[in-house]
Short mmCIF file of C-alpha atoms and ligand atoms in Angstrom, two decimals:
data_model
loop_
_atom_site.label_atom_id
_atom_site.label_comp_id
_atom_site.label_asym_id
_atom_site.label_seq_id
_atom_site.Cartn_x
_atom_site.Cartn_y
_atom_site.Cartn_z
CA UNK A 332 9.23 25.11 -25.95
CA UNK A 333 11.41 28.12 -27.66
CA UNK A 334 14.20 29.15 -25.64
CA UNK A 335 13.30 33.24 -25.78
CA UNK A 336 10.28 31.32 -22.51
CA UNK A 337 11.00 32.44 -19.63
CA UNK A 338 11.54 30.74 -16.52
CA UNK A 339 7.71 32.56 -15.38
CA UNK A 340 6.16 30.00 -18.39
CA UNK A 341 7.93 27.16 -17.59
CA UNK A 342 7.02 24.41 -15.59
CA UNK A 343 10.42 22.67 -14.11
CA UNK A 344 10.10 18.73 -13.74
CA UNK A 345 12.58 17.65 -11.06
CA UNK A 346 13.99 14.75 -10.12
CA UNK A 347 12.68 12.62 -7.28
CA UNK A 348 15.58 10.93 -6.36
CA UNK A 349 17.92 13.76 -6.48
CA UNK A 350 15.69 16.78 -5.93
CA UNK A 351 17.22 18.00 -9.51
CA UNK A 352 15.90 19.63 -12.49
CA UNK A 353 15.34 16.69 -15.34
CA UNK A 354 13.59 19.11 -17.43
CA UNK A 355 11.40 22.35 -18.80
CA UNK A 356 8.13 22.01 -20.27
CA UNK A 357 5.45 25.83 -21.63
CA UNK A 358 2.81 25.99 -19.22
CA UNK A 359 -0.08 26.80 -20.58
CA UNK A 360 -2.25 28.89 -19.23
CA UNK A 361 -6.21 28.77 -19.34
CA UNK A 362 -5.81 30.80 -22.71
CA UNK A 363 -3.30 29.22 -24.72
CA UNK A 364 -5.25 25.35 -24.11
CA UNK A 365 -8.91 26.90 -25.36
CA UNK A 366 -6.89 28.25 -28.32
CA UNK A 367 -5.69 24.22 -28.92
CA UNK A 368 -9.32 23.58 -29.46
CA UNK A 369 -9.74 24.66 -32.73
CA UNK A 370 -6.48 22.21 -34.11
CA UNK A 371 -8.38 19.50 -32.18
CA UNK A 372 -11.19 19.88 -33.70
CA UNK A 373 -9.77 20.45 -37.57
CA UNK A 374 -7.37 17.02 -36.40
CA UNK A 375 -10.71 15.56 -35.90
CA UNK A 376 -11.98 16.12 -39.09
CA UNK A 377 -9.07 15.51 -41.65
CA UNK A 378 -8.15 12.24 -38.98
CA UNK A 379 -11.55 10.86 -38.64
CA UNK A 380 -12.07 10.39 -42.50
CA UNK A 381 -9.00 8.72 -43.18
CA UNK A 382 -9.50 5.09 -43.28
CA UNK A 383 -9.33 2.34 -40.61
CA UNK A 384 -6.36 0.65 -42.70
CA UNK A 385 -4.58 3.96 -42.45
CA UNK A 386 -5.55 4.29 -38.38
CA UNK A 387 -3.70 1.09 -38.38
CA UNK A 388 -0.46 1.74 -40.21
CA UNK A 389 -0.16 4.97 -38.59
CA UNK A 390 -0.63 2.91 -34.47
CA UNK A 391 1.91 0.24 -35.85
CA UNK A 392 4.56 2.64 -37.15
CA UNK A 393 3.98 4.22 -33.24
CA UNK A 394 4.92 1.20 -31.45
CA UNK A 395 7.28 0.68 -33.53
CA UNK A 396 8.74 3.99 -32.55
CA UNK A 397 7.75 3.50 -29.12
CA UNK A 398 9.82 0.58 -29.05
CA UNK A 399 13.34 2.69 -31.18
CA UNK A 400 12.84 4.44 -28.49
CA UNK A 401 12.44 2.32 -25.44
CA UNK A 402 15.67 3.02 -23.95
CA UNK A 403 14.79 7.05 -23.92
CA UNK A 404 11.69 6.55 -22.67
CA UNK A 405 12.69 4.26 -19.86
CA UNK A 406 15.84 6.82 -19.03
CA UNK A 407 13.37 9.59 -18.90
CA UNK A 408 10.55 7.97 -16.58
CA UNK A 409 13.42 6.45 -14.17
CA UNK A 410 14.24 10.37 -14.23
CA UNK A 411 11.07 12.43 -13.63
CA UNK A 412 9.37 10.04 -11.67
CA UNK A 413 12.32 7.85 -10.01
CA UNK A 414 10.78 4.45 -10.27
CA UNK A 415 13.79 2.16 -10.84
CA UNK A 416 15.34 1.24 -14.36
CA UNK A 417 13.39 -2.62 -14.40
CA UNK A 418 10.28 -0.88 -13.85
CA UNK A 419 10.86 1.46 -16.24
CA UNK A 420 11.77 -0.20 -19.09
CA UNK A 421 8.66 -2.91 -18.42
CA UNK A 422 6.35 0.17 -18.29
CA UNK A 423 7.57 1.30 -21.82
CA UNK A 424 7.16 -2.61 -23.36
CA UNK A 425 3.76 -2.05 -21.60
CA UNK A 426 3.01 0.88 -23.09
CA UNK A 427 4.05 0.91 -26.43
CA UNK A 428 1.89 -2.42 -26.71
CA UNK A 429 -1.29 -0.17 -26.54
CA UNK A 430 -0.88 1.21 -29.79
CA UNK A 431 0.22 -2.45 -30.94
CA UNK A 432 -3.07 -3.56 -29.85
CA UNK A 433 -5.01 -0.45 -30.78
CA UNK A 434 -3.33 -0.77 -34.16
CA UNK A 435 -4.78 -4.41 -34.72
CA UNK A 436 -8.48 -3.16 -32.89
CA UNK A 437 -8.83 0.55 -35.67
CA UNK A 438 -9.79 -2.55 -38.66
CA UNK A 439 -12.37 -4.33 -36.26
CA UNK A 440 -14.85 -2.16 -35.50
CA UNK A 441 -17.91 -4.26 -34.80
CA UNK A 442 -21.26 -3.04 -35.99
CA UNK A 443 -24.44 -5.25 -36.40
CA UNK A 444 -27.48 -5.48 -39.29
CA UNK A 445 -30.50 -7.08 -37.73
CA UNK A 446 -34.29 -7.71 -38.13
CA UNK A 447 -36.74 -5.72 -36.20
CA UNK A 448 -39.49 -7.94 -34.40
CA UNK A 449 -42.42 -6.67 -35.81
CA UNK A 450 -40.86 -6.81 -39.24
CA UNK A 451 -40.84 -4.33 -42.24
CA UNK A 452 -38.17 -2.96 -40.87
CA UNK A 453 -34.03 -3.30 -40.89
CA UNK A 454 -31.45 -1.89 -37.70
CA UNK A 455 -27.79 -1.18 -39.33
CA UNK A 456 -25.99 -0.22 -35.99
CA UNK A 457 -22.47 1.31 -36.26
CA UNK A 458 -20.33 3.27 -33.98
CA UNK A 459 -18.63 5.97 -34.40
CA UNK A 460 -15.57 8.45 -33.51
CA UNK A 461 -16.48 10.70 -30.59
CA UNK A 462 -14.47 13.18 -31.34
CA UNK A 463 -12.55 15.84 -29.98
CA UNK A 464 -11.12 14.00 -26.64
CA UNK A 465 -9.70 14.97 -23.47
CA UNK A 466 -7.09 12.65 -21.34
CA UNK A 467 -5.47 13.28 -17.85
CA UNK A 468 -3.26 10.57 -17.02
CA UNK A 469 -1.49 10.92 -13.11
CA UNK A 470 1.97 10.88 -12.82
CA UNK A 471 2.84 6.74 -11.89
CA UNK A 472 2.73 5.62 -14.94
CA UNK A 473 3.72 8.15 -17.39
CA UNK A 474 4.08 6.73 -20.99
CA UNK A 475 1.54 3.71 -20.02
CA UNK A 476 -1.74 5.71 -18.81
CA UNK A 477 -1.12 7.79 -22.30
CA UNK A 478 -0.74 5.05 -24.54
CA UNK A 479 -4.23 3.59 -22.88
CA UNK A 480 -5.99 5.95 -23.70
CA UNK A 481 -4.31 7.63 -27.23
CA UNK A 482 -4.22 4.19 -28.58
CA UNK A 483 -7.92 3.51 -28.50
CA UNK A 484 -8.69 7.43 -29.26
CA UNK A 485 -6.83 7.48 -32.72
CA UNK A 486 -8.02 3.92 -33.64
CA UNK A 487 -11.72 5.09 -33.20
CA UNK A 488 -10.89 8.57 -34.79
CA UNK A 489 -10.40 11.35 -32.23
CA UNK A 490 -7.99 14.23 -32.26
CA UNK A 491 -6.80 14.19 -28.09
CA UNK A 492 -5.96 16.63 -26.18
CA UNK A 493 -3.68 15.21 -23.50
CA UNK A 494 -2.95 16.70 -19.94
CA UNK A 495 -0.65 14.83 -18.21
CA UNK A 496 0.64 15.38 -14.71
CA UNK A 497 2.89 18.13 -13.61
CA UNK A 498 5.09 16.22 -12.47
CA UNK A 499 5.63 13.71 -15.74
CA UNK A 500 5.00 15.85 -18.68
CA UNK A 501 8.07 14.41 -20.57
CA UNK A 502 7.34 11.22 -21.13
CA UNK A 503 4.22 12.43 -22.27
CA UNK A 504 6.12 15.48 -24.95
CA UNK A 505 8.85 12.44 -25.88
CA UNK A 506 5.37 10.17 -27.13
CA UNK A 507 3.41 13.04 -29.08
CA UNK A 508 6.67 13.30 -31.14
CA UNK A 509 6.85 9.85 -31.86
CA UNK A 510 3.25 10.21 -32.24
CA UNK A 511 4.45 12.37 -35.20
CA UNK A 512 7.45 10.62 -37.55
CA UNK A 513 4.70 8.09 -37.16
CA UNK A 514 2.60 10.28 -39.59
CA UNK A 515 -0.44 11.14 -37.21
CA UNK A 516 -0.98 14.59 -38.63
CA UNK A 517 -1.08 18.04 -36.99
CA UNK A 518 -3.52 18.95 -34.26
CA UNK A 519 -4.99 15.14 -33.86
CA UNK A 520 -2.56 14.81 -30.49
CA UNK A 521 -1.47 17.69 -28.67
CA UNK A 522 0.01 17.72 -25.11
CA UNK A 523 -0.83 21.06 -22.67
CA UNK A 524 1.23 20.87 -19.29
CA UNK A 525 0.58 23.87 -16.74
CA UNK A 526 0.98 24.43 -13.32
CA UNK A 527 -2.83 24.42 -12.90
CA UNK A 528 -4.59 21.18 -13.85
CA UNK A 529 -8.31 22.42 -13.18
CA UNK A 530 -7.37 26.52 -15.45
CA UNK A 531 -5.99 24.16 -18.76
CA UNK A 532 -9.27 21.30 -18.11
CA UNK A 533 -11.86 23.71 -17.71
CA UNK A 534 -11.20 25.83 -20.77
CA UNK A 535 -11.22 22.33 -23.03
CA UNK A 536 -14.27 21.27 -20.79
CA UNK A 537 -16.25 24.29 -21.69
CA UNK A 538 -15.73 24.40 -25.03
CA UNK A 539 -18.44 22.57 -26.97
CA UNK A 540 -16.30 21.04 -29.62
CA UNK A 541 -15.27 18.76 -26.97
CA UNK A 542 -17.44 15.51 -26.41
CA UNK A 543 -14.87 13.15 -23.81
CA UNK A 544 -13.14 13.10 -21.24
CA UNK A 545 -10.97 10.25 -20.57
CA UNK A 546 -9.66 10.59 -16.98
CA UNK A 547 -7.09 8.49 -14.70
CA UNK A 548 -6.24 9.51 -11.26
CA UNK A 549 -7.82 10.08 -7.29
CA UNK A 550 -11.05 9.43 -7.17
CA UNK A 551 -11.38 12.13 -5.23
CA UNK A 552 -10.90 15.13 -8.49
CA UNK A 553 -12.45 12.09 -10.38
CA UNK A 554 -15.44 12.94 -8.44
CA UNK A 555 -15.07 16.85 -8.70
CA UNK A 556 -15.10 15.89 -12.35
CA UNK A 557 -17.88 14.33 -13.46
CA UNK A 558 -19.42 17.58 -11.54
CA UNK A 559 -17.72 19.62 -13.78
CA UNK A 560 -18.84 17.45 -16.86
CA UNK A 561 -22.58 16.86 -16.01
CA UNK A 562 -22.67 20.39 -16.97
CA UNK A 563 -22.20 19.98 -20.65
CA UNK A 564 -23.15 16.11 -20.67
CA UNK A 565 -19.77 15.37 -21.32
CA UNK A 566 -18.72 11.35 -22.27
CA UNK A 567 -16.47 9.95 -19.38
CA UNK A 568 -14.24 7.52 -18.77
CA UNK A 569 -13.37 7.40 -15.06
CA UNK A 570 -10.11 5.40 -13.71
CA UNK A 571 -9.86 6.11 -10.57
CA UNK A 572 -8.47 5.35 -7.17
CA UNK A 573 -7.63 1.27 -6.01
CA UNK A 574 -7.07 -0.31 -2.06
CA UNK A 575 -6.53 -4.30 -3.00
CA UNK A 576 -7.01 -6.63 -1.06
CA UNK A 577 -4.64 -9.94 -1.31
CA UNK A 578 -5.86 -13.06 0.04
CA UNK A 579 -3.42 -16.03 0.61
CA UNK A 580 -5.70 -18.74 1.49
CA UNK A 581 -4.64 -22.22 4.50
CA UNK A 582 -4.20 -24.29 1.04
CA UNK A 583 -2.23 -21.32 -1.33
CA UNK A 584 1.44 -22.45 -2.40
CA UNK A 585 3.19 -19.92 -0.10
CA UNK A 586 6.38 -19.19 -2.47
CA UNK A 587 4.24 -18.22 -5.29
CA UNK A 588 1.75 -16.13 -3.24
CA UNK A 589 5.45 -14.75 -1.77
CA UNK A 590 6.53 -14.12 -5.64
CA UNK A 591 3.10 -12.53 -6.39
CA UNK A 592 3.04 -10.33 -3.27
CA UNK A 593 6.34 -8.87 -4.29
CA UNK A 594 4.70 -7.51 -7.51
CA UNK A 595 1.81 -6.82 -6.36
CA UNK A 596 2.39 -4.45 -3.65
CA UNK A 597 6.41 -3.65 -4.67
CA UNK A 598 6.18 -2.53 -8.31
CA UNK A 599 6.53 0.86 -8.86
CA UNK A 600 7.33 1.43 -4.96
CA UNK A 601 3.75 -0.05 -4.03
CA UNK A 602 2.68 3.60 -6.00
CA UNK A 603 0.41 1.71 -8.80
CA UNK A 604 -3.74 2.08 -8.35
CA UNK A 605 -3.75 -1.72 -8.97
CA UNK A 606 -0.74 -1.95 -6.17
CA UNK A 607 -1.71 -4.88 -2.79
CA UNK A 608 -3.00 -2.62 -0.25
CA UNK A 609 -3.92 -4.72 2.28
CA UNK A 610 -2.98 -8.56 3.15
CA UNK A 611 -5.17 -10.95 4.40
CA UNK A 612 -3.11 -14.40 5.46
CA UNK A 613 -4.75 -17.01 6.74
CA UNK A 614 -3.55 -17.88 10.18
CA UNK A 615 -1.84 -21.29 9.35
CA UNK A 616 0.28 -20.20 6.94
CA UNK A 617 0.83 -17.06 8.62
CA UNK A 618 4.13 -17.57 9.87
CA UNK A 619 5.75 -19.12 6.60
CA UNK A 620 4.28 -15.96 4.58
CA UNK A 621 5.30 -12.98 6.53
CA UNK A 622 8.93 -15.45 7.55
CA UNK A 623 9.16 -15.37 2.64
CA UNK A 624 7.61 -11.91 2.45
CA UNK A 625 9.92 -10.71 5.29
CA UNK A 626 13.10 -12.02 3.65
CA UNK A 627 12.23 -10.50 0.47
CA UNK A 628 11.52 -7.39 1.86
CA UNK A 629 14.32 -7.16 3.52
CA UNK A 630 17.29 -7.31 0.37
CA UNK A 631 15.64 -4.75 -0.97
CA UNK A 632 18.11 -2.27 -2.33
CA UNK A 633 16.76 0.47 -1.84
CA UNK A 634 18.32 4.08 -3.68
CA UNK A 635 18.86 6.23 -6.35
CA UNK A 636 16.79 3.88 -9.58
CA UNK A 637 19.48 5.36 -12.20
CA UNK A 638 22.37 3.62 -10.24
CA UNK A 639 20.24 0.57 -10.29
CA UNK A 640 18.44 0.07 -7.42
CA UNK A 641 15.74 -2.03 -7.35
CA UNK A 642 13.37 0.45 -5.46
CA UNK A 643 13.48 4.43 -5.44
CA UNK A 644 11.80 7.67 -3.96
CA UNK A 645 8.07 8.30 -3.99
CA UNK A 646 6.99 10.74 -6.14
CA UNK A 647 7.21 13.41 -3.52
CA UNK A 648 9.10 14.10 -0.10
CA UNK A 649 5.25 15.09 1.28
CA UNK A 650 3.86 11.51 -0.05
CA UNK A 651 6.25 10.43 1.97
CA UNK A 652 5.70 12.02 4.40
CA UNK A 653 1.68 10.94 4.58
CA UNK A 654 2.74 7.34 4.85
CA UNK A 655 4.98 7.38 7.22
CA UNK A 656 1.97 9.28 9.37
CA UNK A 657 -0.27 5.90 8.35
CA UNK A 658 2.52 3.30 9.41
CA UNK A 659 3.02 5.76 12.96
CA UNK A 660 -0.35 5.25 13.57
CA UNK A 661 -0.88 1.92 13.02
CA UNK A 662 2.22 1.19 15.28
CA UNK A 663 0.38 2.95 17.83
CA UNK A 664 -2.59 0.67 17.48
CA UNK A 665 -0.19 -2.59 17.82
CA UNK A 666 1.05 -2.90 14.75
CA UNK A 667 4.35 -4.08 14.47
CA UNK A 668 7.27 -4.21 12.01
CA UNK A 669 7.97 -7.49 11.06
CA UNK A 670 10.61 -6.82 8.13
CA UNK A 671 12.28 -3.79 6.76
CA UNK A 672 14.97 -3.07 3.76
CA UNK A 673 17.55 -0.59 4.87
CA UNK A 674 17.32 3.05 3.10
CA UNK A 675 20.58 4.61 1.99
CA UNK A 676 22.84 6.59 4.37
CA UNK A 677 22.72 9.97 1.86
CA UNK A 678 18.40 8.68 1.67
CA UNK A 679 16.38 12.00 1.05
CA UNK A 680 13.06 12.86 2.87
CA UNK A 681 11.31 11.03 -0.18
CA UNK A 682 12.70 7.33 0.38
CA UNK A 683 10.72 5.01 2.33
CA UNK A 684 12.15 1.95 4.03
CA UNK A 685 9.61 -0.96 2.34
CA UNK A 686 8.07 -2.65 5.03
CA UNK A 687 6.55 -5.52 6.08
CA UNK A 688 4.02 -4.73 9.04
CA UNK A 689 2.03 -7.39 11.12
CA UNK A 690 -0.81 -7.52 14.29
CA UNK A 691 -2.50 -5.05 12.44
CA UNK A 692 -5.66 -3.94 13.42
CA UNK A 693 -8.72 -5.32 11.35
CA UNK A 694 -10.07 -1.00 11.53
CA UNK A 695 -6.51 0.40 10.81
CA UNK A 696 -6.29 3.51 8.66
CA UNK A 697 -3.95 2.51 7.22
CA UNK A 698 -5.96 -0.52 5.91
CA UNK A 699 -9.23 2.16 4.13
CA UNK A 700 -6.86 4.56 2.76
CA UNK A 701 -4.24 4.13 -0.38
CA UNK A 702 -0.76 3.65 1.00
CA UNK A 703 0.85 4.34 -2.58
CA UNK A 704 3.70 3.18 -1.04
CA UNK A 705 6.38 0.65 -0.22
CA UNK A 706 4.25 -0.58 2.94
CA UNK A 707 2.56 -4.35 3.15
CA UNK A 708 0.20 -4.36 5.94
CA UNK A 709 -0.55 -8.08 7.09
CA UNK A 710 -3.65 -9.39 8.97
CA UNK A 711 -4.43 -12.45 10.09
CA UNK A 712 -7.72 -14.37 8.93
CA UNK A 713 -9.72 -17.70 10.02
CA UNK A 714 -13.25 -17.13 8.78
CA UNK A 715 -13.63 -16.85 5.26
CA UNK A 716 -16.87 -14.84 5.16
CA UNK A 717 -15.75 -12.25 7.29
CA UNK A 718 -12.41 -12.02 5.50
CA UNK A 719 -14.58 -11.54 2.92
CA UNK A 720 -16.78 -9.04 4.20
CA UNK A 721 -13.43 -6.78 4.74
CA UNK A 722 -11.67 -6.89 1.84
CA UNK A 723 -15.05 -5.98 0.28
CA UNK A 724 -15.73 -3.08 3.11
CA UNK A 725 -13.65 -0.18 1.07
CA UNK A 726 -15.45 2.46 -1.38
CA UNK A 727 -13.30 1.37 -4.37
CA UNK A 728 -13.30 -1.56 -5.75
CA UNK A 729 -10.38 -1.49 -8.63
CA UNK A 730 -8.43 -4.74 -8.29
CA UNK A 731 -7.65 -8.04 -6.24
CA UNK A 732 -5.35 -10.64 -5.80
CA UNK A 733 -5.97 -13.92 -4.99
CA UNK A 734 -3.75 -17.01 -3.63
CA UNK A 735 -5.58 -20.83 -2.69
CA UNK A 736 -3.35 -22.86 -4.78
CA UNK A 737 -6.88 -25.27 -6.21
CA UNK A 738 -7.97 -22.60 -8.76
CA UNK A 739 -11.64 -24.02 -8.14
CA UNK A 740 -11.15 -22.49 -4.50
CA UNK A 741 -9.80 -19.27 -5.51
CA UNK A 742 -12.27 -19.05 -8.72
CA UNK A 743 -14.95 -19.16 -5.70
CA UNK A 744 -13.26 -16.42 -3.86
CA UNK A 745 -12.28 -14.17 -6.57
CA UNK A 746 -16.25 -14.18 -7.69
CA UNK A 747 -17.45 -12.93 -4.51
CA UNK A 748 -15.04 -10.14 -4.49
CA UNK A 749 -16.46 -6.48 -5.66
CA UNK A 750 -13.40 -5.35 -7.84
CA UNK A 751 -13.31 -5.11 -11.75
CA UNK A 752 -10.34 -7.68 -11.59
CA UNK A 753 -8.78 -10.33 -10.38
CA UNK A 754 -5.31 -11.69 -10.40
CA UNK A 755 -6.12 -15.70 -9.20
CA UNK A 756 -2.93 -17.18 -8.24
CA UNK A 757 -1.39 -14.37 -10.18
CA UNK A 758 0.37 -10.60 -8.68
CA UNK A 759 -0.05 -8.78 -11.19
CA UNK A 760 -3.41 -8.19 -13.54
CA UNK A 761 -2.52 -5.93 -15.87
CA UNK A 762 -2.85 -6.48 -20.12
CA UNK A 763 -3.95 -4.15 -23.43
CA UNK A 764 -5.91 -6.96 -24.59
CA UNK A 765 -7.59 -7.32 -20.99
CA UNK A 766 -10.31 -4.81 -19.66
CA UNK A 767 -8.66 -2.90 -16.65
CA UNK A 768 -11.26 -0.55 -14.58
CA UNK A 769 -12.68 -1.28 -11.44
CA UNK A 770 -16.79 -1.01 -9.73
CA UNK A 771 -17.99 0.64 -7.04
CA UNK A 772 -16.32 4.77 -6.68
CA UNK A 773 -12.79 3.34 -8.59
CA UNK A 774 -14.26 4.20 -11.79
CA UNK A 775 -16.46 4.36 -14.98
CA UNK A 776 -16.23 1.72 -17.73
CA UNK A 777 -12.71 -0.18 -19.00
CA UNK A 778 -9.74 0.64 -20.90
CA UNK A 779 -7.72 -2.18 -22.89
CA UNK A 780 -9.13 -4.86 -25.00
CA UNK A 781 -12.27 -4.37 -27.34
CA UNK A 782 -13.91 -2.38 -24.10
CA UNK A 783 -11.41 0.91 -24.31
CA UNK A 784 -12.02 1.65 -28.00
CA UNK A 785 -15.69 1.41 -27.80
CA UNK A 786 -15.09 4.65 -24.83
CA UNK A 787 -14.11 6.75 -27.95
CA UNK A 788 -17.02 5.98 -29.90
CA UNK A 789 -20.89 6.70 -30.14
CA UNK A 790 -23.26 4.52 -31.57
CA UNK A 791 -25.93 5.07 -34.19
CA UNK A 792 -28.32 2.92 -35.67
CA UNK A 793 -30.50 3.43 -38.91
CA UNK A 794 -33.81 2.36 -38.97
CA UNK A 795 -34.44 1.53 -42.66
CA UNK A 796 -37.55 0.90 -43.90
CA UNK A 797 -37.76 -2.50 -45.64
CA UNK A 798 -41.49 -2.99 -46.29
P1 NAP B 841 -4.16 13.36 -8.95
O1 NAP B 841 -4.37 14.16 -8.36
O2 NAP B 841 -5.79 12.25 -9.08
O3 NAP B 841 -4.39 14.08 -10.48
C1 NAP B 841 -4.44 12.90 -11.36
C2 NAP B 841 -4.49 14.16 -12.72
O4 NAP B 841 -5.43 14.66 -12.35
C3 NAP B 841 -2.94 15.03 -12.93
O5 NAP B 841 -3.10 15.07 -14.15
C4 NAP B 841 -3.58 16.07 -11.83
O6 NAP B 841 -2.87 17.10 -12.53
C5 NAP B 841 -4.84 16.38 -12.39
N1 NAP B 841 -5.69 16.54 -11.85
C6 NAP B 841 -5.94 17.20 -10.76
N2 NAP B 841 -6.20 18.39 -10.27
C7 NAP B 841 -7.61 18.04 -11.66
C8 NAP B 841 -8.70 19.15 -11.71
N3 NAP B 841 -9.14 19.99 -11.08
N4 NAP B 841 -9.41 18.90 -12.57
C9 NAP B 841 -8.34 18.55 -13.34
N5 NAP B 841 -7.56 17.59 -13.67
C10 NAP B 841 -6.52 17.58 -12.30
O7 NAP B 841 -3.99 11.52 -9.02
P2 NAP B 841 -2.15 11.24 -9.32
O8 NAP B 841 -1.85 11.67 -7.76
O9 NAP B 841 -1.50 12.17 -10.21
O10 NAP B 841 -2.15 9.52 -9.40
C11 NAP B 841 -2.69 8.47 -8.26
C12 NAP B 841 -3.97 8.07 -8.10
O11 NAP B 841 -4.89 8.00 -9.78
C13 NAP B 841 -4.19 7.45 -6.98
O12 NAP B 841 -5.64 7.46 -6.78
C14 NAP B 841 -4.50 6.10 -8.32
O13 NAP B 841 -5.21 4.71 -7.67
C15 NAP B 841 -5.23 6.61 -9.31
N6 NAP B 841 -4.95 6.11 -10.88
C16 NAP B 841 -5.60 5.57 -10.66
C17 NAP B 841 -5.45 4.14 -12.38
C18 NAP B 841 -6.70 2.95 -12.92
O14 NAP B 841 -6.30 2.79 -14.05
N7 NAP B 841 -7.91 2.89 -12.20
C19 NAP B 841 -4.27 4.21 -12.73
C20 NAP B 841 -2.88 4.66 -12.72
C21 NAP B 841 -3.18 5.56 -10.73
P3 NAP B 841 -1.54 17.32 -11.57
O15 NAP B 841 -0.45 16.68 -12.06
O16 NAP B 841 -0.87 18.96 -12.40
O17 NAP B 841 -2.31 18.19 -10.30
#
């Protein structure tokens, strides 16, 4: 952005904890976005011609660059997203690991060489970069959702056009600078923020040179983008919404389950696609679990994360209002507030008190919606099959958690869950080395691990006459 740009050309980025403007970025028009594809195509042709070893070394430099700028990135995330400093620091570390992992994957692209069953032919199977890729990311992990896509795309030899969420574009621009410093050539990574996401993304998707869309965000927007991609049969990867069940059996280690519940529910203030959304706790341990979980919830320090609070605001006052509505309607159906943290006296309407809700009816709206905030609704169960049916009821199946003490019991339950990822006696599943993604309407494809790089490649097979 240049200083002579008027404020009409810019998008103000607000601190959700204070309402202050923390930065401005250029607001791209559709024409400006469309013009970026020329550079992206030129960047792709140059980048794909580099060696895997070179791409690996550039990604390693980017990993080290993220580490060197870790404090600055943490503060930027706190300022534009409102998560706690500890969560932001953990995100920077997690985000940088995608560059390290894909630096290592860049030199391990798999292939195959086989003999056709009838003989006389050899099949040579190779992978090639898919081309110019559009990446769309949400506001809840402004660094990690970007690097989880950029890392494998660059490793594979693609160029990328990144549209960050309008609430949190500053981190994306900072990462693009780090990539440039690391040696990524011009045109290979371009970032465009906009007040109108659909204008920018439609301009890109209309261009025949754009071959890939990798989207992370809500299932509703994902559906619309899939329809748009159908017009040109664009290769898509979709990381969409979640509604994770968190299951506690009678045999579980309750202290461990409570630790896991705190992580699964309150990391990022509950604003994670993997956040535990519904707690199914066996009747025999319900009292102990809710007492211990409630005590930890009540002890959370809510406030401005820049001042060291454990939990900040949710992203906007509008989001907070929607979550308050879910809690109120659950209470009207009989749910009870069993524990609640205190709000600071000067809390704005964007702050929500972390809350434990018990006695929630199994068909309450709060259990079928992605809450995306610090509210933990608990349902008691006694019949395993009926509980698993409830756990599998939503149309999305991203993640789930099971605490059952004995590993074999936990794994037997985990295998019956319709979820792409299950934390088994663990409250977190995200790992750069593992396939992240969901089943049903939670998405298509996987990010992370070797799977993440496959999403940015096309398979080609050469049928070679061997007679
Ligand atoms: P969102 O409203 O779907 O937005 C996500 C991104 O899509 C933003 O960059 C947004 O831009 C853009 N967008 C919105 N409408 C668009 C359109 N018509 N065309 C093109 N782009 C469009 O989701 P969110 O509220 O930011 O994020 C929360 C959701 O993301 C939750 O459902 C969560 O579960 C999901 N999520 C999933 C994963 C996963 O890996 N499965 C990870 C994190 C989050 P603007 O900001 O400019 O509107």
